[in-house]
mmCIF file with all atom_site columns, C-alpha atoms and ligand atoms in Angstrom:
data_model
loop_
_atom_site.group_PDB
_atom_site.id
_atom_site.type_symbol
_atom_site.label_atom_id
_atom_site.label_alt_id
_atom_site.label_comp_id
_atom_site.label_asym_id
_atom_site.label_entity_id
_atom_site.label_seq_id
_atom_site.pdbx_PDB_ins_code
_atom_site.Cartn_x
_atom_site.Cartn_y
_atom_site.Cartn_z
_atom_site.occupancy
_atom_site.B_iso_or_equiv
_atom_site.pdbx_formal_charge
_atom_site.auth_seq_id
_atom_site.auth_comp_id
_atom_site.auth_asym_id
_atom_site.auth_atom_id
_atom_site.pdbx_PDB_model_num
ATOM   1   C CA . MET A 1 1   ? -11.781 3.475   -7.681  1.00 0.00 ? 1   MET A CA 1
ATOM   2   C CA . LEU A 1 2   ? -8.425  2.336   -6.364  1.00 0.00 ? 2   LEU A CA 1
ATOM   3   C CA . ALA A 1 3   ? -5.005  3.350   -7.693  1.00 0.00 ? 3   ALA A CA 1
ATOM   4   C CA . VAL A 1 4   ? -2.047  1.132   -6.816  1.00 0.00 ? 4   VAL A CA 1
ATOM   5   C CA . PHE A 1 5   ? 1.472   2.590   -6.701  1.00 0.00 ? 5   PHE A CA 1
ATOM   6   C CA . VAL A 1 6   ? 4.321   0.147   -7.403  1.00 0.00 ? 6   VAL A CA 1
ATOM   7   C CA . SER A 1 7   ? 8.061   -0.228  -7.921  1.00 0.00 ? 7   SER A CA 1
ATOM   8   C CA . GLY A 1 8   ? 8.557   -4.009  -7.683  1.00 0.00 ? 8   GLY A CA 1
ATOM   9   C CA . THR A 1 9   ? 7.427   -7.444  -8.711  1.00 0.00 ? 9   THR A CA 1
ATOM   10  C CA . GLY A 1 10  ? 3.689   -6.808  -8.497  1.00 0.00 ? 10  GLY A CA 1
ATOM   11  C CA . ARG A 1 11  ? 2.676   -9.652  -6.171  1.00 0.00 ? 11  ARG A CA 1
ATOM   12  C CA . THR A 1 12  ? 0.718   -7.242  -3.986  1.00 0.00 ? 12  THR A CA 1
ATOM   13  C CA . LEU A 1 13  ? -0.884  -5.601  -7.020  1.00 0.00 ? 13  LEU A CA 1
ATOM   14  C CA . ARG A 1 14  ? -1.877  -9.010  -8.403  1.00 0.00 ? 14  ARG A CA 1
ATOM   15  C CA . ASN A 1 15  ? -3.484  -9.891  -5.061  1.00 0.00 ? 15  ASN A CA 1
ATOM   16  C CA . LEU A 1 16  ? -5.451  -6.634  -4.904  1.00 0.00 ? 16  LEU A CA 1
ATOM   17  C CA . ILE A 1 17  ? -6.702  -7.074  -8.476  1.00 0.00 ? 17  ILE A CA 1
ATOM   18  C CA . ALA A 1 18  ? -7.797  -10.640 -7.619  1.00 0.00 ? 18  ALA A CA 1
ATOM   19  C CA . ARG A 1 19  ? -9.557  -9.538  -4.412  1.00 0.00 ? 19  ARG A CA 1
ATOM   20  C CA . CYS A 1 20  ? -11.451 -6.852  -6.316  1.00 0.00 ? 20  CYS A CA 1
ATOM   21  C CA . ALA A 1 21  ? -12.421 -9.409  -8.953  1.00 0.00 ? 21  ALA A CA 1
ATOM   22  C CA . ASP A 1 22  ? -13.720 -11.958 -6.422  1.00 0.00 ? 22  ASP A CA 1
ATOM   23  C CA . GLY A 1 23  ? -15.702 -9.280  -4.576  1.00 0.00 ? 23  GLY A CA 1
ATOM   24  C CA . SER A 1 24  ? -13.885 -9.562  -1.235  1.00 0.00 ? 24  SER A CA 1
ATOM   25  C CA . LEU A 1 25  ? -12.514 -6.048  -1.748  1.00 0.00 ? 25  LEU A CA 1
ATOM   26  C CA . PRO A 1 26  ? -15.311 -3.665  -2.784  1.00 0.00 ? 26  PRO A CA 1
ATOM   27  C CA . ALA A 1 27  ? -13.240 -1.648  -5.235  1.00 0.00 ? 27  ALA A CA 1
ATOM   28  C CA . ARG A 1 28  ? -11.777 -1.690  -8.715  1.00 0.00 ? 28  ARG A CA 1
ATOM   29  C CA . VAL A 1 29  ? -8.102  -1.180  -9.549  1.00 0.00 ? 29  VAL A CA 1
ATOM   30  C CA . GLY A 1 30  ? -8.397  1.483   -12.241 1.00 0.00 ? 30  GLY A CA 1
ATOM   31  C CA . LEU A 1 31  ? -4.898  2.943   -12.303 1.00 0.00 ? 31  LEU A CA 1
ATOM   32  C CA . VAL A 1 32  ? -1.360  1.782   -11.594 1.00 0.00 ? 32  VAL A CA 1
ATOM   33  C CA . VAL A 1 33  ? 1.415   4.319   -11.063 1.00 0.00 ? 33  VAL A CA 1
ATOM   34  C CA . ALA A 1 34  ? 4.968   2.950   -11.236 1.00 0.00 ? 34  ALA A CA 1
ATOM   35  C CA . SER A 1 35  ? 8.213   4.669   -10.308 1.00 0.00 ? 35  SER A CA 1
ATOM   36  C CA . ARG A 1 36  ? 10.014  2.603   -12.963 1.00 0.00 ? 36  ARG A CA 1
ATOM   37  C CA . GLU A 1 37  ? 9.478   -0.185  -15.479 1.00 0.00 ? 37  GLU A CA 1
ATOM   38  C CA . CYS A 1 38  ? 9.121   -3.294  -13.306 1.00 0.00 ? 38  CYS A CA 1
ATOM   39  C CA . GLY A 1 39  ? 7.255   -6.559  -12.978 1.00 0.00 ? 39  GLY A CA 1
ATOM   40  C CA . ALA A 1 40  ? 4.256   -4.786  -11.517 1.00 0.00 ? 40  ALA A CA 1
ATOM   41  C CA . VAL A 1 41  ? 3.841   -2.783  -14.724 1.00 0.00 ? 41  VAL A CA 1
ATOM   42  C CA . GLU A 1 42  ? 3.517   -6.067  -16.615 1.00 0.00 ? 42  GLU A CA 1
ATOM   43  C CA . VAL A 1 43  ? 0.956   -7.315  -14.097 1.00 0.00 ? 43  VAL A CA 1
ATOM   44  C CA . ALA A 1 44  ? -1.068  -4.143  -14.669 1.00 0.00 ? 44  ALA A CA 1
ATOM   45  C CA . ARG A 1 45  ? -0.857  -4.322  -18.446 1.00 0.00 ? 45  ARG A CA 1
ATOM   46  C CA . ASP A 1 46  ? -1.816  -8.007  -18.437 1.00 0.00 ? 46  ASP A CA 1
ATOM   47  C CA . ALA A 1 47  ? -4.881  -7.093  -16.374 1.00 0.00 ? 47  ALA A CA 1
ATOM   48  C CA . GLY A 1 48  ? -5.794  -4.232  -18.711 1.00 0.00 ? 48  GLY A CA 1
ATOM   49  C CA . VAL A 1 49  ? -5.238  -1.578  -16.046 1.00 0.00 ? 49  VAL A CA 1
ATOM   50  C CA . PRO A 1 50  ? -3.978  1.833   -17.291 1.00 0.00 ? 50  PRO A CA 1
ATOM   51  C CA . VAL A 1 51  ? -0.389  2.515   -16.202 1.00 0.00 ? 51  VAL A CA 1
ATOM   52  C CA . VAL A 1 52  ? 1.488   5.753   -15.595 1.00 0.00 ? 52  VAL A CA 1
ATOM   53  C CA . VAL A 1 53  ? 5.266   5.300   -15.309 1.00 0.00 ? 53  VAL A CA 1
ATOM   54  C CA . ARG A 1 54  ? 6.858   8.263   -13.615 1.00 0.00 ? 54  ARG A CA 1
ATOM   55  C CA . ALA A 1 55  ? 10.450  8.175   -12.426 1.00 0.00 ? 55  ALA A CA 1
ATOM   56  C CA . GLY A 1 56  ? 10.591  11.466  -10.531 1.00 0.00 ? 56  GLY A CA 1
ATOM   57  C CA . ASP A 1 57  ? 8.861   12.665  -7.397  1.00 0.00 ? 57  ASP A CA 1
ATOM   58  C CA . PHE A 1 58  ? 5.348   14.116  -7.560  1.00 0.00 ? 58  PHE A CA 1
ATOM   59  C CA . ARG A 1 59  ? 4.451   17.505  -6.193  1.00 0.00 ? 59  ARG A CA 1
ATOM   60  C CA . ALA A 1 60  ? 1.193   17.364  -4.247  1.00 0.00 ? 60  ALA A CA 1
ATOM   61  C CA . ASP A 1 61  ? -0.679  19.373  -6.876  1.00 0.00 ? 61  ASP A CA 1
ATOM   62  C CA . GLU A 1 62  ? 0.578   17.110  -9.678  1.00 0.00 ? 62  GLU A CA 1
ATOM   63  C CA . LEU A 1 63  ? -0.429  14.009  -7.786  1.00 0.00 ? 63  LEU A CA 1
ATOM   64  C CA . ASP A 1 64  ? -3.829  15.503  -7.036  1.00 0.00 ? 64  ASP A CA 1
ATOM   65  C CA . ALA A 1 65  ? -4.343  16.193  -10.752 1.00 0.00 ? 65  ALA A CA 1
ATOM   66  C CA . VAL A 1 66  ? -3.324  12.667  -11.817 1.00 0.00 ? 66  VAL A CA 1
ATOM   67  C CA . LEU A 1 67  ? -5.593  11.055  -9.223  1.00 0.00 ? 67  LEU A CA 1
ATOM   68  C CA . LYS A 1 68  ? -8.602  13.242  -9.933  1.00 0.00 ? 68  LYS A CA 1
ATOM   69  C CA . GLY A 1 69  ? -8.002  12.956  -13.682 1.00 0.00 ? 69  GLY A CA 1
ATOM   70  C CA . HIS A 1 70  ? -8.462  9.203   -13.399 1.00 0.00 ? 70  HIS A CA 1
ATOM   71  C CA . GLY A 1 71  ? -11.346 9.351   -10.908 1.00 0.00 ? 71  GLY A CA 1
ATOM   72  C CA . VAL A 1 72  ? -9.292  7.809   -8.102  1.00 0.00 ? 72  VAL A CA 1
ATOM   73  C CA . GLY A 1 73  ? -10.853 7.649   -4.641  1.00 0.00 ? 73  GLY A CA 1
ATOM   74  C CA . TRP A 1 74  ? -8.263  5.560   -2.794  1.00 0.00 ? 74  TRP A CA 1
ATOM   75  C CA . VAL A 1 75  ? -4.554  4.899   -3.203  1.00 0.00 ? 75  VAL A CA 1
ATOM   76  C CA . ALA A 1 76  ? -2.747  1.739   -2.100  1.00 0.00 ? 76  ALA A CA 1
ATOM   77  C CA . LEU A 1 77  ? 1.037   1.829   -2.037  1.00 0.00 ? 77  LEU A CA 1
ATOM   78  C CA . ALA A 1 78  ? 2.302   -1.648  -2.903  1.00 0.00 ? 78  ALA A CA 1
ATOM   79  C CA . GLY A 1 79  ? 6.064   -1.697  -2.741  1.00 0.00 ? 79  GLY A CA 1
ATOM   80  C CA . TYR A 1 80  ? 6.304   1.902   -4.023  1.00 0.00 ? 80  TYR A CA 1
ATOM   81  C CA . LEU A 1 81  ? 9.768   3.187   -3.155  1.00 0.00 ? 81  LEU A CA 1
ATOM   82  C CA . ARG A 1 82  ? 9.220   6.949   -3.244  1.00 0.00 ? 82  ARG A CA 1
ATOM   83  C CA . LEU A 1 83  ? 7.812   9.281   -0.630  1.00 0.00 ? 83  LEU A CA 1
ATOM   84  C CA . LEU A 1 84  ? 4.509   10.820  -1.745  1.00 0.00 ? 84  LEU A CA 1
ATOM   85  C CA . PRO A 1 85  ? 3.287   14.256  -0.714  1.00 0.00 ? 85  PRO A CA 1
ATOM   86  C CA . ILE A 1 86  ? -0.327  13.813  0.390   1.00 0.00 ? 86  ILE A CA 1
ATOM   87  C CA . PRO A 1 87  ? -2.747  16.116  -1.463  1.00 0.00 ? 87  PRO A CA 1
ATOM   88  C CA . GLU A 1 88  ? -5.269  17.747  0.864   1.00 0.00 ? 88  GLU A CA 1
ATOM   89  C CA . ASP A 1 89  ? -8.267  15.971  -0.703  1.00 0.00 ? 89  ASP A CA 1
ATOM   90  C CA . TYR A 1 90  ? -6.587  12.577  -0.303  1.00 0.00 ? 90  TYR A CA 1
ATOM   91  C CA . ARG A 1 91  ? -5.675  12.809  3.380   1.00 0.00 ? 91  ARG A CA 1
ATOM   92  C CA . GLY A 1 92  ? -6.765  9.532   4.967   1.00 0.00 ? 92  GLY A CA 1
ATOM   93  C CA . ARG A 1 93  ? -7.173  7.901   1.554   1.00 0.00 ? 93  ARG A CA 1
ATOM   94  C CA . ILE A 1 94  ? -3.566  6.930   0.785   1.00 0.00 ? 94  ILE A CA 1
ATOM   95  C CA . VAL A 1 95  ? -2.598  3.663   2.459   1.00 0.00 ? 95  VAL A CA 1
ATOM   96  C CA . ASN A 1 96  ? 0.645   1.679   2.687   1.00 0.00 ? 96  ASN A CA 1
ATOM   97  C CA . ILE A 1 97  ? 1.634   -1.818  3.746   1.00 0.00 ? 97  ILE A CA 1
ATOM   98  C CA . HIS A 1 98  ? 4.888   -2.369  5.591   1.00 0.00 ? 98  HIS A CA 1
ATOM   99  C CA . PRO A 1 99  ? 6.414   -5.806  6.260   1.00 0.00 ? 99  PRO A CA 1
ATOM   100 C CA . ALA A 1 100 ? 7.036   -5.362  10.002  1.00 0.00 ? 100 ALA A CA 1
ATOM   101 C CA . LEU A 1 101 ? 5.181   -4.383  13.150  1.00 0.00 ? 101 LEU A CA 1
ATOM   102 C CA . LEU A 1 102 ? 5.292   -0.589  13.024  1.00 0.00 ? 102 LEU A CA 1
ATOM   103 C CA . PRO A 1 103 ? 6.356   1.649   14.686  1.00 0.00 ? 103 PRO A CA 1
ATOM   104 C CA . GLU A 1 104 ? 9.409   -0.642  14.853  1.00 0.00 ? 104 GLU A CA 1
ATOM   105 C CA . PHE A 1 105 ? 11.543  -1.251  11.766  1.00 0.00 ? 105 PHE A CA 1
ATOM   106 C CA . GLY A 1 106 ? 10.112  1.514   9.580   1.00 0.00 ? 106 GLY A CA 1
ATOM   107 C CA . GLY A 1 107 ? 11.505  4.633   7.970   1.00 0.00 ? 107 GLY A CA 1
ATOM   108 C CA . SER A 1 108 ? 13.642  5.632   5.018   1.00 0.00 ? 108 SER A CA 1
ATOM   109 C CA . GLY A 1 109 ? 15.565  2.712   3.522   1.00 0.00 ? 109 GLY A CA 1
ATOM   110 C CA . MET A 1 110 ? 13.484  0.139   5.411   1.00 0.00 ? 110 MET A CA 1
ATOM   111 C CA . HIS A 1 111 ? 11.950  -1.896  2.637   1.00 0.00 ? 111 HIS A CA 1
ATOM   112 C CA . GLY A 1 112 ? 12.105  -5.461  1.393   1.00 0.00 ? 112 GLY A CA 1
ATOM   113 C CA . LEU A 1 113 ? 14.793  -7.679  2.884   1.00 0.00 ? 113 LEU A CA 1
ATOM   114 C CA . HIS A 1 114 ? 16.359  -4.719  4.736   1.00 0.00 ? 114 HIS A CA 1
ATOM   115 C CA . VAL A 1 115 ? 13.382  -4.850  7.082   1.00 0.00 ? 115 VAL A CA 1
ATOM   116 C CA . HIS A 1 116 ? 13.606  -8.578  7.745   1.00 0.00 ? 116 HIS A CA 1
ATOM   117 C CA . ARG A 1 117 ? 17.383  -8.400  8.277   1.00 0.00 ? 117 ARG A CA 1
ATOM   118 C CA . ALA A 1 118 ? 16.831  -5.689  10.889  1.00 0.00 ? 118 ALA A CA 1
ATOM   119 C CA . VAL A 1 119 ? 14.142  -7.740  12.642  1.00 0.00 ? 119 VAL A CA 1
ATOM   120 C CA . LEU A 1 120 ? 16.428  -10.794 12.784  1.00 0.00 ? 120 LEU A CA 1
ATOM   121 C CA . ALA A 1 121 ? 19.389  -8.712  13.981  1.00 0.00 ? 121 ALA A CA 1
ATOM   122 C CA . SER A 1 122 ? 17.260  -7.261  16.795  1.00 0.00 ? 122 SER A CA 1
ATOM   123 C CA . GLY A 1 123 ? 16.460  -10.692 18.211  1.00 0.00 ? 123 GLY A CA 1
ATOM   124 C CA . ALA A 1 124 ? 12.712  -9.932  18.156  1.00 0.00 ? 124 ALA A CA 1
ATOM   125 C CA . GLY A 1 125 ? 10.531  -12.991 18.688  1.00 0.00 ? 125 GLY A CA 1
ATOM   126 C CA . ARG A 1 126 ? 7.655   -11.701 16.580  1.00 0.00 ? 126 ARG A CA 1
ATOM   127 C CA . SER A 1 127 ? 7.204   -9.880  13.308  1.00 0.00 ? 127 SER A CA 1
ATOM   128 C CA . GLY A 1 128 ? 4.311   -9.288  10.954  1.00 0.00 ? 128 GLY A CA 1
ATOM   129 C CA . CYS A 1 129 ? 2.868   -6.602  8.739   1.00 0.00 ? 129 CYS A CA 1
ATOM   130 C CA . SER A 1 130 ? 1.210   -3.237  9.220   1.00 0.00 ? 130 SER A CA 1
ATOM   131 C CA . VAL A 1 131 ? -1.265  -1.421  7.006   1.00 0.00 ? 131 VAL A CA 1
ATOM   132 C CA . HIS A 1 132 ? -1.320  2.273   7.790   1.00 0.00 ? 132 HIS A CA 1
ATOM   133 C CA . ILE A 1 133 ? -2.660  5.567   6.524   1.00 0.00 ? 133 ILE A CA 1
ATOM   134 C CA . CYS A 1 134 ? 0.135   7.624   4.940   1.00 0.00 ? 134 CYS A CA 1
ATOM   135 C CA . ASP A 1 135 ? 1.272   10.975  6.178   1.00 0.00 ? 135 ASP A CA 1
ATOM   136 C CA . ASP A 1 136 ? 4.157   12.955  4.721   1.00 0.00 ? 136 ASP A CA 1
ATOM   137 C CA . ARG A 1 137 ? 6.872   10.726  6.221   1.00 0.00 ? 137 ARG A CA 1
ATOM   138 C CA . TYR A 1 138 ? 7.862   7.093   5.782   1.00 0.00 ? 138 TYR A CA 1
ATOM   139 C CA . ASP A 1 139 ? 5.794   4.523   7.693   1.00 0.00 ? 139 ASP A CA 1
ATOM   140 C CA . THR A 1 140 ? 4.428   6.805   10.425  1.00 0.00 ? 140 THR A CA 1
ATOM   141 C CA . GLY A 1 141 ? 0.678   7.325   9.880   1.00 0.00 ? 141 GLY A CA 1
ATOM   142 C CA . PRO A 1 142 ? -2.152  5.718   11.883  1.00 0.00 ? 142 PRO A CA 1
ATOM   143 C CA . ILE A 1 143 ? -2.212  1.913   11.767  1.00 0.00 ? 143 ILE A CA 1
ATOM   144 C CA . VAL A 1 144 ? -5.371  0.292   10.363  1.00 0.00 ? 144 VAL A CA 1
ATOM   145 C CA . VAL A 1 145 ? -4.549  -3.441  10.569  1.00 0.00 ? 145 VAL A CA 1
ATOM   146 C CA . GLN A 1 146 ? -1.598  -5.441  11.886  1.00 0.00 ? 146 GLN A CA 1
ATOM   147 C CA . ARG A 1 147 ? -1.034  -9.196  11.579  1.00 0.00 ? 147 ARG A CA 1
ATOM   148 C CA . GLU A 1 148 ? 1.651   -11.005 13.585  1.00 0.00 ? 148 GLU A CA 1
ATOM   149 C CA . CYS A 1 149 ? 3.730   -14.124 13.177  1.00 0.00 ? 149 CYS A CA 1
ATOM   150 C CA . ALA A 1 150 ? 6.586   -15.785 15.044  1.00 0.00 ? 150 ALA A CA 1
ATOM   151 C CA . VAL A 1 151 ? 10.227  -15.294 14.166  1.00 0.00 ? 151 VAL A CA 1
ATOM   152 C CA . LEU A 1 152 ? 11.546  -18.868 14.160  1.00 0.00 ? 152 LEU A CA 1
ATOM   153 C CA . PRO A 1 153 ? 14.980  -20.209 15.076  1.00 0.00 ? 153 PRO A CA 1
ATOM   154 C CA . GLY A 1 154 ? 17.000  -20.563 11.893  1.00 0.00 ? 154 GLY A CA 1
ATOM   155 C CA . ASP A 1 155 ? 14.955  -17.953 10.008  1.00 0.00 ? 155 ASP A CA 1
ATOM   156 C CA . THR A 1 156 ? 16.702  -16.200 7.135   1.00 0.00 ? 156 THR A CA 1
ATOM   157 C CA . PRO A 1 157 ? 15.534  -12.816 5.832   1.00 0.00 ? 157 PRO A CA 1
ATOM   158 C CA . GLU A 1 158 ? 13.953  -14.720 2.943   1.00 0.00 ? 158 GLU A CA 1
ATOM   159 C CA . SER A 1 159 ? 12.081  -17.239 5.089   1.00 0.00 ? 159 SER A CA 1
ATOM   160 C CA . LEU A 1 160 ? 10.787  -14.500 7.365   1.00 0.00 ? 160 LEU A CA 1
ATOM   161 C CA . ALA A 1 161 ? 9.793   -12.399 4.345   1.00 0.00 ? 161 ALA A CA 1
ATOM   162 C CA . ALA A 1 162 ? 7.759   -15.295 2.969   1.00 0.00 ? 162 ALA A CA 1
ATOM   163 C CA . ARG A 1 163 ? 5.923   -15.820 6.297   1.00 0.00 ? 163 ARG A CA 1
ATOM   164 C CA . VAL A 1 164 ? 5.167   -12.098 6.558   1.00 0.00 ? 164 VAL A CA 1
ATOM   165 C CA . PHE A 1 165 ? 4.077   -11.856 2.929   1.00 0.00 ? 165 PHE A CA 1
ATOM   166 C CA . ALA A 1 166 ? 1.466   -14.566 3.484   1.00 0.00 ? 166 ALA A CA 1
ATOM   167 C CA . LEU A 1 167 ? -0.005  -12.275 6.173   1.00 0.00 ? 167 LEU A CA 1
ATOM   168 C CA . GLU A 1 168 ? 0.162   -9.272  3.840   1.00 0.00 ? 168 GLU A CA 1
ATOM   169 C CA . LEU A 1 169 ? -2.034  -11.055 1.302   1.00 0.00 ? 169 LEU A CA 1
ATOM   170 C CA . GLU A 1 170 ? -4.875  -11.046 3.861   1.00 0.00 ? 170 GLU A CA 1
ATOM   171 C CA . ALA A 1 171 ? -4.140  -7.868  5.793   1.00 0.00 ? 171 ALA A CA 1
ATOM   172 C CA . TYR A 1 172 ? -4.052  -5.437  2.859   1.00 0.00 ? 172 TYR A CA 1
ATOM   173 C CA . PRO A 1 173 ? -7.434  -6.260  1.316   1.00 0.00 ? 173 PRO A CA 1
ATOM   174 C CA . GLU A 1 174 ? -8.957  -6.438  4.790   1.00 0.00 ? 174 GLU A CA 1
ATOM   175 C CA . ALA A 1 175 ? -7.674  -2.973  5.746   1.00 0.00 ? 175 ALA A CA 1
ATOM   176 C CA . LEU A 1 176 ? -8.767  -1.439  2.460   1.00 0.00 ? 176 LEU A CA 1
ATOM   177 C CA . ARG A 1 177 ? -12.211 -2.994  2.783   1.00 0.00 ? 177 ARG A CA 1
ATOM   178 C CA . LEU A 1 178 ? -12.571 -1.603  6.325   1.00 0.00 ? 178 LEU A CA 1
ATOM   179 C CA . LEU A 1 179 ? -11.582 1.883   5.201   1.00 0.00 ? 179 LEU A CA 1
ATOM   180 C CA . ILE A 1 180 ? -13.736 1.898   2.067   1.00 0.00 ? 180 ILE A CA 1
ATOM   181 C CA . GLU A 1 181 ? -16.786 0.523   3.856   1.00 0.00 ? 181 GLU A CA 1
ATOM   182 C CA . SER A 1 182 ? -16.484 2.910   6.767   1.00 0.00 ? 182 SER A CA 1
ATOM   183 C CA . ALA A 1 183 ? -16.092 5.886   4.416   1.00 0.00 ? 183 ALA A CA 1
ATOM   184 C CA . SER A 1 184 ? -19.216 4.909   2.499   1.00 0.00 ? 184 SER A CA 1
ATOM   185 C CA . ALA A 1 185 ? -21.338 4.255   5.616   1.00 0.00 ? 185 ALA A CA 1
ATOM   186 C CA . PRO A 1 186 ? -24.285 6.715   5.921   1.00 0.00 ? 186 PRO A CA 1
ATOM   187 C CA . GLN A 1 187 ? -22.756 8.553   8.891   1.00 0.00 ? 187 GLN A CA 1
ATOM   188 C CA . ALA A 1 188 ? -19.484 9.162   7.032   1.00 0.00 ? 188 ALA A CA 1
ATOM   189 C CA . ALA A 1 189 ? -21.291 10.200  3.859   1.00 0.00 ? 189 ALA A CA 1
ATOM   190 C CA . ALA A 1 190 ? -23.337 12.800  5.764   1.00 0.00 ? 190 ALA A CA 1
ATOM   191 C CA . GLY A 1 191 ? -20.203 14.526  7.019   1.00 0.00 ? 191 GLY A CA 1
ATOM   192 C CA . ARG A 1 192 ? -18.287 14.397  3.786   1.00 0.00 ? 192 ARG A CA 1
ATOM   193 C CA . GLY A 1 193 ? -17.822 17.223  1.359   1.00 0.00 ? 193 GLY A CA 1
ATOM   194 C CA . ALA A 1 194 ? -18.336 16.950  -2.384  1.00 0.00 ? 194 ALA A CA 1
ATOM   195 C CA . GLY A 1 195 ? -14.620 16.625  -3.187  1.00 0.00 ? 195 GLY A CA 1
ATOM   196 C CA . ALA A 1 196 ? -13.594 14.470  -6.127  1.00 0.00 ? 196 ALA A CA 1
ATOM   197 C CA . ALA A 1 197 ? -12.197 11.841  -3.781  1.00 0.00 ? 197 ALA A CA 1
ATOM   198 C CA . GLY A 1 198 ? -15.402 11.510  -1.779  1.00 0.00 ? 198 GLY A CA 1
ATOM   199 C CA . GLY A 1 199 ? -17.335 8.283   -2.019  1.00 0.00 ? 199 GLY A CA 1
ATOM   200 C CA . SER A 1 200 ? -15.412 6.799   -4.928  1.00 0.00 ? 200 SER A CA 1
ATOM   201 C CA . ARG A 1 201 ? -14.612 3.124   -4.746  1.00 0.00 ? 201 ARG A CA 1
HETATM 202 C C1 . GRF B 2 .   ? 5.591   -6.022  0.097   1.00 0.00 ? 301 GRF B C1 1
HETATM 203 O O1 . GRF B 2 .   ? 6.415   -6.901  0.788   1.00 0.00 ? 301 GRF B O1 1
HETATM 204 C C2 . GRF B 2 .   ? 5.263   -4.845  0.952   1.00 0.00 ? 301 GRF B C2 1
HETATM 205 O O2 . GRF B 2 .   ? 5.407   -5.101  2.298   1.00 0.00 ? 301 GRF B O2 1
HETATM 206 C C3 . GRF B 2 .   ? 6.252   -3.830  0.539   1.00 0.00 ? 301 GRF B C3 1
HETATM 207 O O3 . GRF B 2 .   ? 6.531   -4.114  -0.826  1.00 0.00 ? 301 GRF B O3 1
HETATM 208 C C4 . GRF B 2 .   ? 6.320   -5.460  -1.068  1.00 0.00 ? 301 GRF B C4 1
HETATM 209 C C5 . GRF B 2 .   ? 5.488   -5.661  -2.262  1.00 0.00 ? 301 GRF B C5 1
HETATM 210 O O4 . GRF B 2 .   ? 6.233   -5.684  -3.416  1.00 0.00 ? 301 GRF B O4 1
HETATM 211 N N1 . GRF B 2 .   ? 5.772   -2.520  0.813   1.00 0.00 ? 301 GRF B N1 1
HETATM 212 P P1 . GRF B 2 .   ? 5.681   -6.532  -4.649  1.00 0.00 ? 301 GRF B P1 1
HETATM 213 O O5 . GRF B 2 .   ? 4.232   -6.737  -4.468  1.00 0.00 ? 301 GRF B O5 1
HETATM 214 O O6 . GRF B 2 .   ? 6.439   -7.824  -4.637  1.00 0.00 ? 301 GRF B O6 1
HETATM 215 O O7 . GRF B 2 .   ? 6.008   -5.695  -5.860  1.00 0.00 ? 301 GRF B O7 1
#
């Protein structure tokens, strides 16, 4: 089961729920954790997904308890604006999407239009999105999937954001599907312990 962590409008959450429903992502969104009341909380409630709203930071043991308490196997950060400590049993199972080609244009404060402004200011000819495994810092873990697009003459942060977001809609479900399927392949299952996170979709 997949938990989605949010702070924003919920477009990414809505996409992941739809991809689970149409079978292209072999998972079920069973929990949404929000850092504040926001559009994404409404998306979750409309879809009948349980929501935890928590304004403060999690300690790793608290996060571990929330995730295991809801039977969560995988976590997708979808515009979540807080840094998460990674519980030991969830290493490799917490994933983020970033609207630029990491390792460039990542880090604290680099979210939303800030990212696209920085890309335009740099003069880069290409941008895109990156799905990566989370470690204990912002935007630095191993990259799973990247998709690229051109930066066009006359682009504004908003126009670039829209082009990148169209890529995100494909890249995030694809990366999650790759990770979930490879973790449930026979070879992976043989080497896996019996932890609560193991094998859950
Ligand atoms: C996406 O652009 C993603 O790159 C970033 O947060 C945005 C999603 O926010 N991490 P939302 O889906 O509109 O709430």
